[in-house]
mmCIF file of C-alpha atoms in Angstrom:
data_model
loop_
_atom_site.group_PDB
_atom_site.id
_atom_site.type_symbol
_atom_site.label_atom_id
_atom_site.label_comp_id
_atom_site.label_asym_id
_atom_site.label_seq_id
_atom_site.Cartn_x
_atom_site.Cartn_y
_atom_site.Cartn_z
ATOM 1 C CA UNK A 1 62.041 103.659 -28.504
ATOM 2 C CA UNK A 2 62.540 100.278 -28.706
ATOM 3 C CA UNK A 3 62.748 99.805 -32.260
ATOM 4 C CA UNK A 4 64.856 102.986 -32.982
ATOM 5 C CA UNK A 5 67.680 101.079 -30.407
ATOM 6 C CA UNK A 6 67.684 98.235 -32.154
ATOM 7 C CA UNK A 7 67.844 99.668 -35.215
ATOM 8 C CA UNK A 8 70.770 101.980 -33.767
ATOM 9 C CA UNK A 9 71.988 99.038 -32.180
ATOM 10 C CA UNK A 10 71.953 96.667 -35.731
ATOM 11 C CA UNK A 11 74.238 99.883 -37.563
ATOM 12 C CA UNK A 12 76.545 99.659 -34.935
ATOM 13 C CA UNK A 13 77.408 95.693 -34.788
ATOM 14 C CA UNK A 14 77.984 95.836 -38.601
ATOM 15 C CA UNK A 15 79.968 98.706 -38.525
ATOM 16 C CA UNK A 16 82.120 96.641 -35.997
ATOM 17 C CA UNK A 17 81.584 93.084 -38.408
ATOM 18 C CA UNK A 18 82.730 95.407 -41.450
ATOM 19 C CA UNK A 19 86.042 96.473 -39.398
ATOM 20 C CA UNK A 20 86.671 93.286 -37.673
ATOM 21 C CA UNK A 21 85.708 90.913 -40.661
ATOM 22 C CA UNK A 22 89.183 89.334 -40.787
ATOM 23 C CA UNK A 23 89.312 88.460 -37.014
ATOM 24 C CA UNK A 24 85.421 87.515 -37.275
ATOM 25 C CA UNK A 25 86.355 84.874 -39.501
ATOM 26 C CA UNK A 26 89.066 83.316 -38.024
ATOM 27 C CA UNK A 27 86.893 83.357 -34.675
ATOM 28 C CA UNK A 28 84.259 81.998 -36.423
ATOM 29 C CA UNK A 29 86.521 79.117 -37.775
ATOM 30 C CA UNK A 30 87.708 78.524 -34.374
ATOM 31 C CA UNK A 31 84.020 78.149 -32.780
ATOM 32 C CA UNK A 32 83.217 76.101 -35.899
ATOM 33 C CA UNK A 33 85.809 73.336 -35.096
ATOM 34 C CA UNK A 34 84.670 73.773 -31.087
ATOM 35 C CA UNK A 35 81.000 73.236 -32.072
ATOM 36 C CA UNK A 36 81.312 70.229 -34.584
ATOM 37 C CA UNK A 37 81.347 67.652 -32.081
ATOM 38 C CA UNK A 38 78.075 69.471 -30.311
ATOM 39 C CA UNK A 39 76.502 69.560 -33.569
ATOM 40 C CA UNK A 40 76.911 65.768 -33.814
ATOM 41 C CA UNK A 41 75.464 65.011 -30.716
ATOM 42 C CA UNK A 42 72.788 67.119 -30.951
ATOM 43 C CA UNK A 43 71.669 65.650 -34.624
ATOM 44 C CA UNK A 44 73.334 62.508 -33.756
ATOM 45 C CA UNK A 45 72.171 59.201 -35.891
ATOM 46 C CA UNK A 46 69.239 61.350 -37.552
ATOM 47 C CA UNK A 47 71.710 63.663 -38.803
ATOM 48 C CA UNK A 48 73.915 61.428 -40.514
ATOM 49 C CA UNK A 49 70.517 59.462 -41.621
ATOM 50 C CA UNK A 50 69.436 62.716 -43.146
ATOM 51 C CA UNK A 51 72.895 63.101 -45.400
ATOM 52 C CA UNK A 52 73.476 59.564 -46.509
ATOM 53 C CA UNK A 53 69.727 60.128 -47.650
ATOM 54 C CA UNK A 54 70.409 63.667 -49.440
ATOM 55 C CA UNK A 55 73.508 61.968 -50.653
ATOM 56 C CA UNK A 56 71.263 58.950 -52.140
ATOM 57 C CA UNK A 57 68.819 61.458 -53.836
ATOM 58 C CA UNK A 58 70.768 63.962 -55.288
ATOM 59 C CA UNK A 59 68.808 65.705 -57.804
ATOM 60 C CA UNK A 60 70.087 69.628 -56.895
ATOM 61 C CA UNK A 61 70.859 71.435 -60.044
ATOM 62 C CA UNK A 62 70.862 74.785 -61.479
ATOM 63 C CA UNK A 63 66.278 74.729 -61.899
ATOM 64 C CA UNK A 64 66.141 73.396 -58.000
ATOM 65 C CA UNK A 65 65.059 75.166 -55.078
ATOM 66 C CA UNK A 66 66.894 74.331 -51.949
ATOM 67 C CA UNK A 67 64.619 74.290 -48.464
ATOM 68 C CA UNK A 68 68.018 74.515 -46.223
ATOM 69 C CA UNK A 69 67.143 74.585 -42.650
ATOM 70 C CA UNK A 70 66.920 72.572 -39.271
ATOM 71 C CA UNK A 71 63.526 70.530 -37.417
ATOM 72 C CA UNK A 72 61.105 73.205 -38.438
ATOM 73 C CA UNK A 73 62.277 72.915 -42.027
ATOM 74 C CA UNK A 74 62.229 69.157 -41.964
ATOM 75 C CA UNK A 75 59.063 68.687 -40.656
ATOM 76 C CA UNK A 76 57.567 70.911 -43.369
ATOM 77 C CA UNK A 77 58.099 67.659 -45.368
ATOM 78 C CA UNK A 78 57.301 68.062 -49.149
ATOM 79 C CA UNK A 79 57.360 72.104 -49.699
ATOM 80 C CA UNK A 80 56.759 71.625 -53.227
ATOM 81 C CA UNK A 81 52.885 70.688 -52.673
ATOM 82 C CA UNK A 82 52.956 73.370 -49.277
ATOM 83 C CA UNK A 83 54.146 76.176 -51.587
ATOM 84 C CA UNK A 84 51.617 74.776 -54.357
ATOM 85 C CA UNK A 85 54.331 75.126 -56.925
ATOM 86 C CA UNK A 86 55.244 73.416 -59.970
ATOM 87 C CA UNK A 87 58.674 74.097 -59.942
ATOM 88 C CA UNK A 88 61.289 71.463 -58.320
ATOM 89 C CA UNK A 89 61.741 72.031 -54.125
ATOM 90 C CA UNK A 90 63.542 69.820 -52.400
ATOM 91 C CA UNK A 91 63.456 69.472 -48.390
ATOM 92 C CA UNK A 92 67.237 70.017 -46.871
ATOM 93 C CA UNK A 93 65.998 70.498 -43.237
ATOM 94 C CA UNK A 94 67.609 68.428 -40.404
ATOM 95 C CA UNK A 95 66.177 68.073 -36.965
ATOM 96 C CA UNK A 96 68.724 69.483 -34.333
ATOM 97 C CA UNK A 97 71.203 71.206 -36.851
ATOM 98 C CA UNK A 98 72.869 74.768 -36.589
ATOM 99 C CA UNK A 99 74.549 76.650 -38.991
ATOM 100 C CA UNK A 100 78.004 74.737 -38.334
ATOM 101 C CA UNK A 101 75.978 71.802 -39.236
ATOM 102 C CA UNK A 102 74.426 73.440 -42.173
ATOM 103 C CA UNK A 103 77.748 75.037 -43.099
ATOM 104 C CA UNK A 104 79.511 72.057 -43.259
ATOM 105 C CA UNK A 105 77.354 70.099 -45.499
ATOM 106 C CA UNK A 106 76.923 72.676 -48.398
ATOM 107 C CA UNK A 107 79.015 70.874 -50.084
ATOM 108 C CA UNK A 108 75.966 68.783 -50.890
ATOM 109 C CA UNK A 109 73.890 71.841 -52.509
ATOM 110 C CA UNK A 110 76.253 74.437 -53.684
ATOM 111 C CA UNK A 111 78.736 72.563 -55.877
ATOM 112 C CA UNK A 112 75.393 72.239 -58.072
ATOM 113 C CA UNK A 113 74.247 76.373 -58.118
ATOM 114 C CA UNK A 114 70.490 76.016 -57.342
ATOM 115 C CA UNK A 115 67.718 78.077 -58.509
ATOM 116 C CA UNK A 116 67.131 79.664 -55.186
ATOM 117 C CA UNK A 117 67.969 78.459 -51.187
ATOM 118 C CA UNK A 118 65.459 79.427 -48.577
ATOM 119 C CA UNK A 119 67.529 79.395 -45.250
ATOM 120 C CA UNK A 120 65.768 78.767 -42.039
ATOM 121 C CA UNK A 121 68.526 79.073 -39.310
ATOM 122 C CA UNK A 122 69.164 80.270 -35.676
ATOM 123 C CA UNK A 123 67.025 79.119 -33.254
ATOM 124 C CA UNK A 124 69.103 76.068 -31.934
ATOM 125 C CA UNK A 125 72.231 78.607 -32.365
ATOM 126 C CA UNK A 126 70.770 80.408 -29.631
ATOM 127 C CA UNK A 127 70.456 77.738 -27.036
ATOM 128 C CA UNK A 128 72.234 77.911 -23.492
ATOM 129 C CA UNK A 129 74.024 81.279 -23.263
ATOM 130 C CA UNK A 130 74.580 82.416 -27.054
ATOM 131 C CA UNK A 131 73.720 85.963 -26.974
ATOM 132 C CA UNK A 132 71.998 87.147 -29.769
ATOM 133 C CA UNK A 133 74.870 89.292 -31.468
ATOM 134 C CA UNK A 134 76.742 86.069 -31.410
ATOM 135 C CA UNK A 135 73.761 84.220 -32.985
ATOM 136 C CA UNK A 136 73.044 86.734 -35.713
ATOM 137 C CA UNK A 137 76.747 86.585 -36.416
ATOM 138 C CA UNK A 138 76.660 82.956 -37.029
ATOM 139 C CA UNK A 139 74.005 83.272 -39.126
ATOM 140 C CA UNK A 140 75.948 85.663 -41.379
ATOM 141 C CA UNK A 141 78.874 83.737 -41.717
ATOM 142 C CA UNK A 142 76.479 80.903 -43.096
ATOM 143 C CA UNK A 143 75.148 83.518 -45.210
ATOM 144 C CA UNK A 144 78.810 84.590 -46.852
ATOM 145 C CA UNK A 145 79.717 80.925 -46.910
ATOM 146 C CA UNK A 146 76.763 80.359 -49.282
ATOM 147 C CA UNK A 147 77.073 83.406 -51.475
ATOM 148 C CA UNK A 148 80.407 82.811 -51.738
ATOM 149 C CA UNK A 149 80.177 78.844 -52.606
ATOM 150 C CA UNK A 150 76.985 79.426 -55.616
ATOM 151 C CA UNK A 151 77.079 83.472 -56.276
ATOM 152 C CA UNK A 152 74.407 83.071 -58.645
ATOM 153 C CA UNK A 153 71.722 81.139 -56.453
ATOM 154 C CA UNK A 154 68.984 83.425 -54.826
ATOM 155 C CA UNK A 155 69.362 83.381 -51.471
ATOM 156 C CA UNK A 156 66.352 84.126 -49.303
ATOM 157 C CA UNK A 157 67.226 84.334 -45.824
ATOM 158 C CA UNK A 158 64.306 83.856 -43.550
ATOM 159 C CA UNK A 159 63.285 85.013 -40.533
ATOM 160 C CA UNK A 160 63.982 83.066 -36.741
ATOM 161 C CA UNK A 161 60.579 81.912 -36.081
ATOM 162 C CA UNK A 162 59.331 83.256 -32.393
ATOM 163 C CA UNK A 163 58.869 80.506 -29.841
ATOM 164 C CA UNK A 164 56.244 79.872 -26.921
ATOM 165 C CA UNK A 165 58.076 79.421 -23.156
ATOM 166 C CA UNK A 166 54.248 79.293 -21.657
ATOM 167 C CA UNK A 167 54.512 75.214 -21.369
ATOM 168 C CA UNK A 168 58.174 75.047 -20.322
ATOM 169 C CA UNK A 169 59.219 72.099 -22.586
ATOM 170 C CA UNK A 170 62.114 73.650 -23.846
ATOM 171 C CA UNK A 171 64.795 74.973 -21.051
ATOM 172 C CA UNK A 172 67.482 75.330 -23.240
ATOM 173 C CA UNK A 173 65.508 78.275 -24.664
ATOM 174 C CA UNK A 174 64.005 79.425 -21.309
ATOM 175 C CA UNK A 175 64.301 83.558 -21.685
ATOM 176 C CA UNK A 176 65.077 83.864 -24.970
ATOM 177 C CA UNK A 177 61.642 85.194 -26.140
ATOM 178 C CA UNK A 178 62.604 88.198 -26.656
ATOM 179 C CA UNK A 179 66.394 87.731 -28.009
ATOM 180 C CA UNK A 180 64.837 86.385 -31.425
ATOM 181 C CA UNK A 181 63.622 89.571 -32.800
ATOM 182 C CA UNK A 182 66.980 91.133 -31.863
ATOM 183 C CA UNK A 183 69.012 88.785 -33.725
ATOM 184 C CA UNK A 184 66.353 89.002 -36.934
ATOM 185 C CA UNK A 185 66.780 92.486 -36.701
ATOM 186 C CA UNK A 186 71.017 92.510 -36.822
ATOM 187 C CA UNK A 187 70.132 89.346 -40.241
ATOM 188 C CA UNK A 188 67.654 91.678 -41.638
ATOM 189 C CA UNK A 189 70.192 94.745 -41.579
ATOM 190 C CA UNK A 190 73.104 92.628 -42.730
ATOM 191 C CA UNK A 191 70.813 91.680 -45.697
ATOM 192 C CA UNK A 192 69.883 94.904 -46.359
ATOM 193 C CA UNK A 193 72.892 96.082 -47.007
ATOM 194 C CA UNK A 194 74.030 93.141 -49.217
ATOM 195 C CA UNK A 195 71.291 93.198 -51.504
ATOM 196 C CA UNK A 196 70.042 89.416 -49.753
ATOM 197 C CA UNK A 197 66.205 88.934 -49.881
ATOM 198 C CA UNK A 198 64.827 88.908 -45.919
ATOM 199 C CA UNK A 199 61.802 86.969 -45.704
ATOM 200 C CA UNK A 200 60.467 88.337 -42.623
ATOM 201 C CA UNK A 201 57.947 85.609 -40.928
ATOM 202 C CA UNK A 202 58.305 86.485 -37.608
ATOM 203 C CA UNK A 203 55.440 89.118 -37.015
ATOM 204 C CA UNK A 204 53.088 86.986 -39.201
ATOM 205 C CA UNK A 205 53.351 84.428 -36.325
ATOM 206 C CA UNK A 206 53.635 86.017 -33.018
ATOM 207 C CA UNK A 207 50.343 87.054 -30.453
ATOM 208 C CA UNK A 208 49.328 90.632 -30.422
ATOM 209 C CA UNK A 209 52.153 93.273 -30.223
ATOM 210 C CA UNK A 210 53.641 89.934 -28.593
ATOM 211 C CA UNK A 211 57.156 88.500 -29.474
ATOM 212 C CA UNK A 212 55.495 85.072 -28.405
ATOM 213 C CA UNK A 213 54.298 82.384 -30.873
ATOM 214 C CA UNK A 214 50.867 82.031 -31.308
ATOM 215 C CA UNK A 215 49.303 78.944 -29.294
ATOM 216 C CA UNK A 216 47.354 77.619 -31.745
ATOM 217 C CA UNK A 217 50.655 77.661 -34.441
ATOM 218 C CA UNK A 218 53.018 75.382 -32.225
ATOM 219 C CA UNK A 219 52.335 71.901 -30.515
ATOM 220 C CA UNK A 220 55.626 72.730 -27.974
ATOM 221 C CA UNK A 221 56.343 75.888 -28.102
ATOM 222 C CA UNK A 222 58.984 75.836 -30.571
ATOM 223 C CA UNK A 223 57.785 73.192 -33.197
ATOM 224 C CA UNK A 224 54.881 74.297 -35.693
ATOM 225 C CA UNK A 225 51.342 72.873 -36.229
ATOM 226 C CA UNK A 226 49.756 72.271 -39.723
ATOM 227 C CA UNK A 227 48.279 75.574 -39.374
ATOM 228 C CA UNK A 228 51.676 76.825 -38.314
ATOM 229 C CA UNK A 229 52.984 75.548 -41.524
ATOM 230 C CA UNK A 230 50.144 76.909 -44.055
ATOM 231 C CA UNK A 231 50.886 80.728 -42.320
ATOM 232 C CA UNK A 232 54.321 80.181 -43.242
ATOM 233 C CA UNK A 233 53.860 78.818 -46.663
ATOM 234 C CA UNK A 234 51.315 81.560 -47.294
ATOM 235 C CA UNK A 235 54.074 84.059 -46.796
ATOM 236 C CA UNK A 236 56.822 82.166 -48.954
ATOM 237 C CA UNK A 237 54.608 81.723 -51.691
ATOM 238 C CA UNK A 238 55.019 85.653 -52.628
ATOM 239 C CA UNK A 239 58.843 84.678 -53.081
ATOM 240 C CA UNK A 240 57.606 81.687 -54.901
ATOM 241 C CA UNK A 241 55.814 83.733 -57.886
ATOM 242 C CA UNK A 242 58.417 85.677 -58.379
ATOM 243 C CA UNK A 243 61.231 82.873 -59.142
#
């Protein structure tokens, strides 16, 4: 029963994104100025490390593949020699950053139309009270923004990752267990229905018929192990093959 609401439940909020798509975006624009100084904080000197460093490297162009993402992404570190690849991957991830944040740097990735972007984003969306609609909608908007900025880069949208509340290190998160497959499940729909890859890691990761991450995949509860990272690259390197 479960799944059929959700599913019911998914139909329904894009039915009401479809019809309200003009006020959507001007709310979203609104929230977007609100949340810029938040997303400062939260990255604060890292972040701006992070882009002077992307700025430094360049080297995006239309044979790259764009890792765009927050911490988990980040920490994946070089996801050219994860995926086992010989094609060029370069690591966009930024510890702390949302999809304002990641929204308002595109501008250092899609000016140049990359092979393909992998987005990882969500999870620090849904800190403090962000309900999960509202989440999933942000997500979406980052979605447009990129299809709309580089229409002819394959986007892959991946997955929130399921967390671990067990060793309470993360309060800002505290209940939201079971909000993450919710919000994957409004992403995946909205994919669905716009012909956007979904790169569903989520079940690959969680305990039993759990929504909980796996102990031995996360050192915090949210942040991933090396073993954490190989189940993940194990599942992106089907996407890989086929670029």
């Amino acid at each position: 029963m479960r799944i059929s609401f959700c599913r019911l439940l998914a139909v329904l909020l894009l039915v009401c994104l479809c019809c309200d798509d003009v006020a959507a975006q001007r709310r979203r624009r609104g929230k977007s100025r609100r949340a810029r100084t938040a997303v400062r904080h939260t990255g604060g000197n890292h972040h701006q490390q992070r882009m002077a460093l992307f700025e430094r490297e360049g080297g995006i162009d239309s044979t790259t593949i764009v890792m765009l993402g927050n911490s988990l992404t980040e920490n994946g570190k070089d996801w050219q020699q994860r995926i086992g690849t010989t094609q060029h991957v370069v690591n966009r991830g930024i510890i702390g950053d949302n999809t304002v944040g990641m929204t308002e740097r595109l501008y250092q990735i899609t000016p140049y139309h990359p092979k393909a972007i992998f987005l990882m984003a969500g999870i620090n969306d849904m800190v403090g009270n962000t309900t999960y609609e509202v989440v999933a909608q942000h997500v979406i908007a980052l979605i447009d923004a990129i299809r709309r900025q580089t229409p002819q880069t394959q986007l892959f949208v991946q997955s929130i990752l399921p967390i671990n509340e067990t060793g309470g290190h993360w309060r800002t998160l505290a209940g939201r267990t079971d909000d993450i497959p919710f919000a994957n499940m409004l992403i995946r729909a909205y994919c669905e229905t716009h012909d956007i890859t979904f790169v569903d890691i989520f079940p690959r990761m969680v305990r039993g018929h759990s929504n909980m991450l796996r102990q031995e995949l996360t050192n915090d509860g949210l942040h991933l192990t090396e073993q954490g990272y190989r189940v993940w690259a194990f599942e992106l390197k089907k996407y890989f093959n086929k670029l």
